[in-house]
Amino acid sequence: MSKEAAPEQLLRTISCNCGGTCDRKSCTCLKNGLLCTTACGQCKGVSCLNVQADSSDSKDIDADDDAAD
C-alpha cells in the first residue's frame, strides 16, 4: 500500500469526550493545543470553553456602521 490510510488532516484530528467545560488539561483537545469540534463526544464543540470565539457579531456591527455612513 503506497497511499496514506486517510488524508493528513483527518489523521491529525483529535476529539475529546469530556463531561465538563473542556477547560482543564484532562481535555484531550486542549492538551494538544486544539479547539474542540463537532467530533467531540459530549460538548460537540458547543457547550465548552475550548472553542473559537464567534466573530460574526463583530462583522455585523461593522456592516451596520458602514451602512449608517
PDB file of C-alpha atoms in Angstrom:
ATOM      1  CA  MET A   1       0.000   0.000   0.000  1.00  0.00           C
ATOM      2  CA  SER A   2       1.644   3.225  -1.109  1.00  0.00           C
ATOM      3  CA  LYS A   3      -1.062   5.737  -0.072  1.00  0.00           C
ATOM      4  CA  GLU A   4      -1.919   7.070   3.374  1.00  0.00           C
ATOM      5  CA  ALA A   5      -4.844   5.442   5.174  1.00  0.00           C
ATOM      6  CA  ALA A   6      -6.651   8.799   5.243  1.00  0.00           C
ATOM      7  CA  PRO A   7      -5.979  12.466   4.419  1.00  0.00           C
ATOM      8  CA  GLU A   8      -3.311  14.064   6.646  1.00  0.00           C
ATOM      9  CA  GLN A   9      -5.830  16.434   8.227  1.00  0.00           C
ATOM     10  CA  LEU A  10      -8.022  13.515   9.274  1.00  0.00           C
ATOM     11  CA  LEU A  11      -5.068  11.601  10.694  1.00  0.00           C
ATOM     12  CA  ARG A  12      -4.275  14.607  12.932  1.00  0.00           C
ATOM     13  CA  THR A  13      -7.852  15.020  14.172  1.00  0.00           C
ATOM     14  CA  ILE A  14      -8.273  14.588  17.893  1.00  0.00           C
ATOM     15  CA  SER A  15     -11.538  14.652  19.768  1.00  0.00           C
ATOM     16  CA  CYS A  16     -12.324  14.606  23.462  1.00  0.00           C
ATOM     17  CA  ASN A  17     -15.110  13.059  25.482  1.00  0.00           C
ATOM     18  CA  CYS A  18     -15.049  15.483  28.405  1.00  0.00           C
ATOM     19  CA  GLY A  19     -18.040  15.730  30.665  1.00  0.00           C
ATOM     20  CA  GLY A  20     -17.195  19.275  31.732  1.00  0.00           C
ATOM     21  CA  THR A  21     -16.288  22.561  30.157  1.00  0.00           C
ATOM     22  CA  CYS A  22     -13.054  21.406  28.457  1.00  0.00           C
ATOM     23  CA  ASP A  23     -11.010  23.978  30.375  1.00  0.00           C
ATOM     24  CA  ARG A  24      -8.534  21.588  32.001  1.00  0.00           C
ATOM     25  CA  LYS A  25      -5.563  19.630  30.716  1.00  0.00           C
ATOM     26  CA  SER A  26      -7.645  16.456  31.051  1.00  0.00           C
ATOM     27  CA  CYS A  27      -9.359  17.591  27.822  1.00  0.00           C
ATOM     28  CA  THR A  28      -7.547  15.795  25.005  1.00  0.00           C
ATOM     29  CA  CYS A  29      -8.144  18.671  22.590  1.00  0.00           C
ATOM     30  CA  LEU A  30      -6.884  21.344  24.991  1.00  0.00           C
ATOM     31  CA  LYS A  31      -3.902  19.213  25.998  1.00  0.00           C
ATOM     32  CA  ASN A  32      -2.852  19.011  22.326  1.00  0.00           C
ATOM     33  CA  GLY A  33      -3.413  22.715  21.636  1.00  0.00           C
ATOM     34  CA  LEU A  34      -6.548  22.162  19.543  1.00  0.00           C
ATOM     35  CA  LEU A  35     -10.045  23.587  19.742  1.00  0.00           C
ATOM     36  CA  CYS A  36     -13.000  21.302  20.358  1.00  0.00           C
ATOM     37  CA  THR A  37     -15.087  20.451  17.279  1.00  0.00           C
ATOM     38  CA  THR A  38     -18.378  18.796  16.449  1.00  0.00           C
ATOM     39  CA  ALA A  39     -16.492  15.475  16.536  1.00  0.00           C
ATOM     40  CA  CYS A  40     -16.059  15.769  20.312  1.00  0.00           C
ATOM     41  CA  GLY A  41     -18.161  13.375  22.351  1.00  0.00           C
ATOM     42  CA  GLN A  42     -20.231  15.333  24.839  1.00  0.00           C
ATOM     43  CA  CYS A  43     -19.513  19.014  24.220  1.00  0.00           C
ATOM     44  CA  LYS A  44     -19.758  18.809  20.402  1.00  0.00           C
ATOM     45  CA  GLY A  45     -17.587  21.953  20.314  1.00  0.00           C
ATOM     46  CA  VAL A  46     -20.533  23.990  21.543  1.00  0.00           C
ATOM     47  CA  SER A  47     -21.085  23.542  25.279  1.00  0.00           C
ATOM     48  CA  CYS A  48     -17.476  24.101  26.379  1.00  0.00           C
ATOM     49  CA  LEU A  49     -14.903  26.857  26.813  1.00  0.00           C
ATOM     50  CA  ASN A  50     -12.377  25.436  24.329  1.00  0.00           C
ATOM     51  CA  VAL A  51     -13.983  26.750  21.134  1.00  0.00           C
ATOM     52  CA  GLN A  52     -13.196  29.524  18.692  1.00  0.00           C
ATOM     53  CA  ALA A  53     -14.849  32.818  19.563  1.00  0.00           C
ATOM     54  CA  ASP A  54     -17.658  33.681  17.157  1.00  0.00           C
ATOM     55  CA  SER A  55     -16.621  36.813  15.284  1.00  0.00           C
ATOM     56  CA  SER A  56     -19.793  37.076  13.185  1.00  0.00           C
ATOM     57  CA  ASP A  57     -21.288  39.522  15.707  1.00  0.00           C
ATOM     58  CA  SER A  58     -18.431  41.993  15.201  1.00  0.00           C
ATOM     59  CA  LYS A  59     -18.785  41.691  11.409  1.00  0.00           C
ATOM     60  CA  ASP A  60     -22.484  42.546  11.699  1.00  0.00           C
ATOM     61  CA  ILE A  61     -21.672  45.620  13.763  1.00  0.00           C
ATOM     62  CA  ASP A  62     -19.081  46.778  11.217  1.00  0.00           C
ATOM     63  CA  ALA A  63     -21.582  46.326   8.386  1.00  0.00           C
ATOM     64  CA  ASP A  64     -24.171  48.387  10.293  1.00  0.00           C
ATOM     65  CA  ASP A  65     -21.610  51.158  10.855  1.00  0.00           C
ATOM     66  CA  ASP A  66     -20.796  51.289   7.142  1.00  0.00           C
ATOM     67  CA  ALA A  67     -24.490  51.471   6.234  1.00  0.00           C
ATOM     68  CA  ALA A  68     -25.001  54.440   8.581  1.00  0.00           C
ATOM     69  CA  ASP A  69     -22.236  56.472   6.879  1.00  0.00           C
TER      70      ASP A  69
END
